[in-house]
C-alpha positions as semicolon CSV with decimal commas, in nm:
position;residue;x (nm);y (nm);z (nm)
1;M;-2,234;9,673;-19,050
2;Y;-2,117;9,901;-18,770
3;L;-1,801;9,963;-18,572
4;S;-1,868;9,830;-18,223
5;R;-1,524;9,856;-18,064
6;L;-1,178;9,987;-18,149
7;R;-0,857;9,874;-17,984
8;M;-0,524;10,024;-18,082
9;S;-0,186;10,004;-17,914
10;E;0,167;10,114;-18,001
11;I;0,039;10,298;-18,308
12;R;0,162;10,654;-18,352
13;G;0,074;10,851;-18,038
14;F;-0,143;10,574;-17,891
15;H;0,105;10,383;-17,679
16;G;0,144;10,287;-17,315
17;R;-0,140;10,431;-17,108
18;R;-0,262;10,619;-17,416
19;A;-0,360;10,294;-17,591
20;I;-0,714;10,294;-17,733
21;D;-0,997;10,069;-17,616
22;L;-1,323;10,238;-17,709
23;P;-1,678;10,101;-17,736
24;F;-1,909;10,249;-17,998
25;V;-2,239;10,100;-17,884
26;R;-2,532;10,307;-17,756
27;P;-2,700;10,228;-17,423
28;D;-2,992;10,074;-17,616
29;G;-2,758;9,842;-17,810
30;T;-2,768;10,035;-18,139
31;F;-2,478;10,188;-18,331
32;A;-2,616;10,432;-18,589
33;G;-2,617;10,802;-18,508
34;W;-2,372;11,078;-18,422
35;T;-2,049;11,003;-18,236
36;V;-1,814;11,296;-18,177
37;I;-1,443;11,276;-18,098
38;A;-1,305;11,591;-17,936
39;G;-0,954;11,678;-17,827
40;R;-0,681;11,937;-17,849
41;N;-0,461;11,981;-18,154
42;G;-0,213;11,695;-18,164
43;S;-0,432;11,460;-17,960
44;G;-0,461;11,211;-18,249
45;K;-0,813;11,266;-18,383
46;T;-0,710;11,232;-18,748
47;S;-0,487;10,932;-18,676
48;L;-0,776;10,756;-18,504
49;L;-1,009;10,811;-18,801
50;R;-0,742;10,694;-19,044
51;A;-0,686;10,378;-18,843
52;I;-1,058;10,297;-18,861
53;A;-1,051;10,373;-19,234
54;L;-0,772;10,122;-19,296
55;T;-0,971;9,845;-19,129
56;L;-1,265;9,929;-19,354
57;A;-1,057;9,962;-19,670
58;G;-0,857;9,638;-19,660
59;D;-0,492;9,575;-19,741
60;R;-0,491;9,650;-20,116
61;V;-0,677;9,978;-20,075
62;A;-0,474;10,068;-19,765
63;E;-0,151;10,052;-19,965
64;N;-0,307;10,290;-20,216
65;L;-0,437;10,533;-19,954
66;A;-0,146;10,533;-19,711
67;P;0,171;10,373;-19,849
68;D;0,345;10,456;-19,520
69;Y;0,100;10,272;-19,295
70;P;0,349;9,988;-19,229
71;N;0,552;10,253;-19,044
72;W;0,276;10,362;-18,807
73;R;0,425;10,178;-18,509
74;S;0,524;10,397;-18,217
75;S;0,872;10,242;-18,231
76;E;1,043;9,962;-18,423
77;M;1,083;9,761;-18,105
78;S;0,711;9,756;-18,025
79;K;0,437;9,527;-18,152
80;G;0,159;9,748;-18,279
81;A;-0,201;9,648;-18,334
82;I;-0,523;9,796;-18,468
83;R;-0,829;9,581;-18,407
84;A;-1,175;9,695;-18,509
85;S;-1,478;9,491;-18,407
86;F;-1,789;9,504;-18,624
87;R;-2,149;9,407;-18,577
88;M;-2,454;9,398;-18,800
89;D;-2,781;9,538;-18,681
90;D;-3,076;9,298;-18,662
91;E;-3,221;9,410;-18,996
92;E;-2,894;9,358;-19,183
93;S;-2,818;9,024;-19,016
94;A;-3,162;8,881;-19,092
95;A;-3,143;8,992;-19,456
96;L;-2,796;8,852;-19,525
97;F;-2,793;8,537;-19,312
98;P;-3,145;8,438;-19,205
99;E;-3,027;8,092;-19,101
100;F;-2,777;8,239;-18,852
101;S;-2,948;8,556;-18,732
102;A;-3,107;8,400;-18,424
103;A;-2,777;8,308;-18,259
104;P;-2,572;8,564;-18,062
105;P;-2,206;8,640;-18,140
106;A;-1,926;8,522;-17,912
107;E;-1,872;8,873;-17,775
108;P;-2,166;9,108;-17,707
109;E;-2,041;9,373;-17,948
110;E;-1,875;9,158;-18,215
111;H;-1,985;8,962;-18,521
112;G;-1,636;8,985;-18,663
113;Y;-1,320;9,190;-18,662
114;V;-1,043;9,325;-18,880
115;G;-0,700;9,334;-18,727
116;I;-0,381;9,498;-18,852
117;F;-0,090;9,357;-18,658
118;Y;0,260;9,506;-18,660
119;P;0,545;9,272;-18,564
120;S;0,832;9,419;-18,365
121;G;1,152;9,496;-18,550
122;P;1,192;9,606;-18,914
123;G;0,943;9,460;-19,158
124;R;0,612;9,512;-19,330
125;V;0,276;9,498;-19,161
126;E;0,074;9,179;-19,184
127;E;-0,299;9,226;-19,217
128;Q;-0,510;8,939;-19,087
129;P;-0,880;9,010;-19,130
130;S;-1,131;8,766;-18,989
131;F;-1,508;8,789;-19,018
132;R;-1,731;8,544;-18,833
133;I;-2,102;8,476;-18,806
134;F;-2,209;8,281;-18,499
135;G;-2,511;8,067;-18,573
136;P;-2,650;7,727;-18,482
137;L;-2,345;7,559;-18,640
138;G;-2,096;7,757;-18,434
139;S;-1,822;7,992;-18,548
140;Q;-1,811;8,032;-18,924
141;S;-1,538;8,240;-19,084
142;L;-1,666;8,445;-19,374
143;V;-1,341;8,596;-19,494
144;E;-1,061;8,452;-19,702
145;Q;-0,803;8,348;-19,443
146;P;-0,424;8,386;-19,468
147;A;-0,216;8,074;-19,518
148;A;-0,132;8,060;-19,146
149;A;-0,498;7,991;-19,073
150;A;-0,517;7,683;-19,300
151;E;-0,562;7,453;-19,004
152;V;-0,899;7,613;-18,919
153;T;-1,162;7,347;-18,987
154;V;-1,484;7,551;-18,985
155;P;-1,644;7,622;-19,324
156;R;-1,517;7,935;-19,502
157;F;-1,703;8,149;-19,751
158;A;-1,582;8,423;-19,984
159;F;-1,739;8,712;-19,793
160;P;-1,465;8,974;-19,740
161;L;-1,567;9,222;-19,472
162;T;-1,419;9,518;-19,652
163;R;-1,615;9,444;-19,970
164;N;-1,953;9,403;-19,804
165;T;-1,932;9,672;-19,538
166;F;-2,000;10,025;-19,654
167;G;-1,749;10,273;-19,525
168;A;-1,645;10,622;-19,632
169;G;-1,406;10,877;-19,488
170;Y;-1,371;11,251;-19,543
171;G;-1,088;11,483;-19,445
172;P;-1,115;11,849;-19,343
173;Y;-1,051;11,969;-19,701
174;R;-1,368;11,854;-19,876
175;R;-1,319;12,056;-20,191
176;L;-1,565;12,060;-20,477
177;S;-1,359;12,082;-20,794
178;R;-1,454;12,357;-21,037
179;T;-1,433;12,103;-21,321
180;I;-1,660;11,803;-21,368
181;A;-1,476;11,474;-21,324
182;D;-1,481;11,227;-21,611
183;R;-1,347;10,897;-21,479
184;R;-1,507;10,606;-21,661
185;N;-1,528;10,248;-21,538
186;P;-1,303;10,266;-21,230
187;T;-1,167;9,942;-21,094
188;E;-1,311;9,805;-20,771
189;T;-0,996;9,911;-20,585
190;Q;-1,013;10,264;-20,729
191;E;-1,381;10,296;-20,643
192;H;-1,319;10,173;-20,288
193;A;-1,018;10,401;-20,242
194;S;-1,213;10,703;-20,364
195;R;-1,445;10,671;-20,062
196;F;-1,155;10,759;-19,831
197;A;-0,934;10,972;-20,057
198;T;-0,983;11,311;-19,888
199;L;-0,918;11,163;-19,543
200;F;-0,561;11,078;-19,651
201;D;-0,494;11,338;-19,922
202;E;-0,590;11,700;-19,860
203;D;-0,555;11,779;-20,231
204;A;-0,811;11,519;-20,341
205;P;-1,132;11,689;-20,464
206;L;-1,491;11,570;-20,442
207;A;-1,591;11,619;-20,803
208;E;-1,740;11,289;-20,911
209;G;-2,072;11,342;-20,730
210;V;-2,156;11,630;-20,961
211;A;-2,047;11,426;-21,264
212;W;-2,273;11,146;-21,145
213;M;-2,572;11,381;-21,121
214;V;-2,499;11,524;-21,466
215;G;-2,491;11,169;-21,600
216;L;-2,826;11,092;-21,437
217;H;-2,965;11,413;-21,586
218;L;-2,858;11,313;-21,937
219;R;-3,003;10,965;-21,895
220;R;-3,328;11,118;-21,772
221;L;-3,343;11,327;-22,090
222;E;-3,302;11,004;-22,286
223;G;-3,608;10,857;-22,116
224;D;-3,435;10,640;-21,855
225;N;-3,702;10,617;-21,583
226;A;-3,473;10,450;-21,329
227;A;-3,218;10,730;-21,362
228;A;-3,497;10,986;-21,336
229;H;-3,619;10,830;-21,011
230;V;-3,270;10,834;-20,857
231;L;-3,208;11,192;-20,967
232;D;-3,544;11,309;-20,832
233;T;-3,461;11,149;-20,497
234;V;-3,118;11,312;-20,479
235;E;-3,256;11,653;-20,574
236;E;-3,526;11,623;-20,308
237;L;-3,268;11,521;-20,048
238;L;-3,033;11,809;-20,127
239;G;-3,325;12,052;-20,130
240;D;-3,460;11,949;-19,790
241;G;-3,305;12,213;-19,565
242;L;-2,941;12,121;-19,620
243;L;-2,831;12,474;-19,710
244;P;-2,888;12,776;-19,482
245;D;-3,033;13,123;-19,542
246;G;-3,317;13,011;-19,767
247;C;-3,087;12,859;-20,029
248;T;-3,183;12,536;-20,205
249;V;-3,025;12,314;-20,465
250;E;-3,247;12,404;-20,760
251;K;-3,146;12,190;-21,055
252;V;-2,873;12,005;-21,241
253;N;-2,784;12,053;-21,606
254;S;-2,483;11,984;-21,827
255;S;-2,295;12,265;-21,648
256;G;-2,340;12,114;-21,302
257;L;-2,546;12,195;-20,992
258;W;-2,732;12,522;-20,941
259;V;-2,841;12,686;-20,616
260;R;-3,135;12,925;-20,584
261;R;-3,145;13,213;-20,337
262;G;-3,460;13,418;-20,366
263;Q;-3,512;13,496;-20,735
264;Q;-3,152;13,431;-20,838
265;S;-2,968;13,113;-20,937
266;F;-2,595;13,053;-20,898
267;P;-2,364;12,767;-20,999
268;L;-2,271;12,573;-20,686
269;A;-1,905;12,600;-20,786
270;E;-1,927;12,979;-20,735
271;M;-2,079;12,960;-20,387
272;S;-1,880;12,994;-20,063
273;D;-1,667;12,713;-19,920
274;G;-1,936;12,617;-19,669
275;Y;-2,200;12,561;-19,937
276;R;-1,962;12,371;-20,162
277;T;-1,807;12,147;-19,897
278;V;-2,136;12,040;-19,738
279;T;-2,309;11,977;-20,070
280;A;-2,007;11,791;-20,203
281;L;-1,994;11,574;-19,890
282;V;-2,362;11,477;-19,899
283;L;-2,361;11,419;-20,274
284;D;-2,047;11,206;-20,258
285;L;-2,195;10,999;-19,976
286;V;-2,518;10,938;-20,169
287;R;-2,326;10,842;-20,482
288;H;-2,113;10,589;-20,296
289;L;-2,414;10,442;-20,115
290;F;-2,588;10,395;-20,449
291;S;-2,276;10,242;-20,604
292;H;-2,233;10,002;-20,312
293;Y;-2,592;9,888;-20,266
294;G;-2,722;9,937;-20,620
295;E;-3,020;10,130;-20,482
296;L;-3,099;10,415;-20,243
297;R;-3,362;10,242;-20,022
298;V;-3,574;10,554;-19,989
299;A;-3,813;10,594;-19,696
300;R;-4,038;10,874;-19,578
301;E;-3,994;10,977;-19,217
302;D;-4,201;11,266;-19,086
303;G;-4,269;11,370;-19,444
304;R;-3,899;11,391;-19,528
305;V;-3,695;11,174;-19,760
306;A;-3,448;10,946;-19,582
307;L;-3,202;10,686;-19,712
308;R;-3,220;10,368;-19,504
309;T;-2,887;10,217;-19,603
310;P;-2,643;10,121;-19,326
311;G;-2,281;10,221;-19,319
312;I;-1,992;10,382;-19,134
313;V;-1,897;10,739;-19,227
314;L;-1,589;10,914;-19,086
315;I;-1,562;11,293;-19,110
316;D;-1,259;11,487;-18,989
317;E;-1,326;11,842;-18,866
318;I;-1,691;11,840;-18,969
319;D;-1,716;12,203;-18,854
320;A;-1,468;12,330;-19,117
321;H;-1,606;12,625;-19,320
322;L;-1,941;12,621;-19,136
323;H;-2,096;12,915;-18,950
324;V;-2,183;12,826;-18,590
325;S;-2,555;12,815;-18,670
326;W;-2,483;12,558;-18,940
327;Q;-2,253;12,364;-18,708
328;Q;-2,540;12,340;-18,463
329;R;-2,775;12,167;-18,706
330;I;-2,559;11,971;-18,952
331;G;-2,546;11,665;-18,724
332;D;-2,923;11,647;-18,682
333;W;-2,972;11,694;-19,058
334;L;-2,739;11,405;-19,143
335;K;-2,894;11,177;-18,880
336;R;-3,244;11,256;-19,001
337;H;-3,166;11,183;-19,366
338;F;-2,930;10,887;-19,310
339;P;-3,088;10,719;-19,005
340;R;-2,897;10,389;-19,039
341;V;-2,551;10,542;-19,085
342;Q;-2,297;10,546;-18,802
343;F;-2,130;10,887;-18,821
344;I;-1,797;10,920;-18,639
345;V;-1,675;11,279;-18,659
346;T;-1,405;11,497;-18,508
347;T;-1,444;11,861;-18,415
348;H;-1,321;12,162;-18,223
349;S;-1,675;12,300;-18,203
350;P;-1,906;12,262;-17,901
351;Y;-2,205;12,303;-18,133
352;I;-2,118;11,991;-18,331
353;C;-2,120;11,803;-17,999
354;Q;-2,479;11,905;-17,924
355;A;-2,606;11,649;-18,178
356;A;-2,418;11,360;-18,014
357;D;-2,623;11,052;-17,933
358;P;-2,598;10,879;-17,592
359;A;-2,248;10,737;-17,532
360;G;-2,145;10,938;-17,836
361;L;-1,897;11,186;-17,690
362;I;-1,535;11,071;-17,682
363;R;-1,254;11,274;-17,530
364;L;-0,898;11,228;-17,652
365;P;-0,637;11,345;-17,398
366;G;-0,395;11,616;-17,501
367;P;-0,053;11,523;-17,636
368;D;0,104;11,593;-17,296
369;E;-0,145;11,379;-17,100
370;D;-0,056;11,020;-17,012
371;A;-0,413;10,892;-17,013
372;P;-0,640;10,689;-17,242
373;A;-0,922;10,814;-17,461
374;E;-1,262;10,767;-17,303
375;V;-1,634;10,796;-17,358
376;V;-1,735;11,083;-17,130
377;E;-1,955;11,020;-16,828
378;D;-2,327;11,082;-16,848
379;A;-2,315;11,402;-16,640
380;L;-2,064;11,561;-16,877
381;Y;-2,261;11,434;-17,177
382;R;-2,575;11,607;-17,049
383;R;-2,387;11,929;-16,978
384;V;-2,249;11,942;-17,333
385;V;-2,559;11,826;-17,522
386;Y;-2,822;12,015;-17,322
387;G;-2,616;12,314;-17,210
388;T;-2,481;12,620;-17,390
389;G;-2,171;12,649;-17,603
390;D;-1,996;12,809;-17,304
391;D;-2,093;12,511;-17,088
392;A;-1,928;12,280;-17,340
393;V;-1,603;12,467;-17,399
394;L;-1,548;12,512;-17,025
395;S;-1,602;12,141;-16,960
396;D;-1,337;11,870;-16,945
397;L;-1,427;11,777;-17,303
398;F;-1,261;12,093;-17,440
399;G;-1,064;12,214;-17,140
400;L;-1,091;12,587;-17,206
401;D;-1,015;12,784;-16,890
402;S;-1,226;13,087;-16,984
403;P;-1,460;13,188;-17,270
404;Y;-1,327;13,546;-17,257
405;S;-1,032;13,700;-17,440
406;P;-0,715;13,774;-17,235
407;R;-0,790;14,147;-17,252
408;A;-1,146;14,092;-17,129
409;E;-1,015;13,871;-16,849
410;R;-0,786;14,150;-16,726
411;L;-1,069;14,403;-16,731
412;R;-1,303;14,164;-16,548
413;R;-1,046;14,113;-16,273
414;D;-1,019;14,490;-16,241
415;L;-1,399;14,515;-16,229
416;V;-1,425;14,254;-15,952
417;A;-1,160;14,432;-15,744
418;L;-1,329;14,770;-15,788
419;E;-1,672;14,626;-15,712
420;E;-1,549;14,505;-15,374
421;R;-1,438;14,859;-15,286
422;V;-1,758;15,017;-15,422
423;L;-1,984;14,782;-15,223
424;S;-1,782;14,832;-14,905
425;G;-1,795;15,211;-14,942
426;E;-1,416;15,240;-14,963
427;A;-1,398;15,349;-15,328
428;S;-1,295;15,701;-15,422
429;R;-1,496;15,911;-15,668
430;A;-1,244;15,826;-15,942
431;E;-1,269;15,453;-15,864
432;V;-1,649;15,467;-15,878
433;E;-1,632;15,637;-16,217
434;T;-1,384;15,377;-16,344
435;Y;-1,609;15,102;-16,212
436;E;-1,911;15,242;-16,396
437;N;-1,714;15,279;-16,721
438;L;-1,584;14,923;-16,696
439;S;-1,935;14,792;-16,631
440;R;-2,064;14,961;-16,944
441;T;-1,765;14,845;-17,151
442;L;-1,792;14,483;-17,052
443;N;-2,171;14,481;-17,085
444;S;-2,200;14,153;-16,896
445;S;-2,426;13,874;-17,007
446;L;-2,612;13,686;-16,735
447;S;-2,358;13,404;-16,733
448;A;-2,067;13,648;-16,726
449;R;-2,227;13,832;-16,436
450;V;-2,252;13,506;-16,244
451;D;-1,880;13,452;-16,306
452;E;-1,798;13,798;-16,172
453;V;-2,009;13,756;-15,859
454;S;-1,861;13,411;-15,801
455;A;-1,512;13,555;-15,832
456;R;-1,596;13,826;-15,577
457;L;-1,749;13,576;-15,335
458;G;-1,450;13,349;-15,378
459;G;-1,224;13,640;-15,289
460;D;-1,425;13,703;-14,974
461;R;-1,355;13,347;-14,860
């Protein structure tokens, strides 16, 4: 199941012309891949991810994750709404409902939806989820309906969207606890809430993935072949180029995960934040996929292990703690190893954007802009994905006026002014010397040199 469209109005900062109406479908009709949401601080990136998370979590889990979500309306006098449309891909639809899979849904992008509707005036939010499959017999609701929908006469089946759709959400603080978690037999609500915990609580750690691997390790020692197969798959996945600088996840034992660099081994818990947060994220995702589906659905693609389980994964500030070289390749790594997952991430990094799939760059306007969020046009998409980091940050997606520091900008303006005098023969000996010193100090790159020449030519006009 994938998010195909999100509509949101009068919720937090998304009101009036800033209301959300975003499609999440690729030009080829698919949904899996890398979708990046970019915007200035305060533009609402985290709020948007949290709104999607609530539609995936359901009302009981939502109250656990965000007790204040009934107060998300922009004002008490406005009617707020969050409506998320969902669609299965062909493989999922045929597997779950072969008798209905041949018929199209009522809307091109929708098999069903979850809506959270906020009445105007004081009062609690009413959540009214509805999931429909459109087959030869017409519209069939597959979610338990509220009492107000009792007059609906189509057949209804106990198939809650939030229980059968895999979703997970991660906040910017994806900490790997230094202790191994020991939570036994969580309730369904607790297990579901744990998928989104860090997106709503920055103090929530990601520790249970390591505990899960330790448990698999102990079961493997006891001769459990199924546990051994799962653990071997996870170890192969984590060791397939996830970590930079020649580091690999080497093994798991009763103490936790170990990373090898050259001839030395280190506990993962003692590695830098980047190593710990990325490993914790991937491990937590694999654990939840296994818990949800009961299997990992392993496939080999180009000689690499890949998990072919569908789902929706939200990651806030995916670039946090990552060196720019790692930012540049983390998106492609996740897409390659989770090819049926729809990743929706936020970032301040142009290098994260370079992995975006077609129709997968979304710009949120700044807090002072009275404009809606939008999927960027194809020309801007190509500039960001196929251009340099400078191309991206200077584009409308990021809105940076210059890639240079304020001090460098002042010196470059001085250089341009002096260059005009040097080329015209009007410069004094002292000005020529200053010009030469500035040229050496700034040590222009090719792109910077183009900027300087353009500035001079612009001054001539």
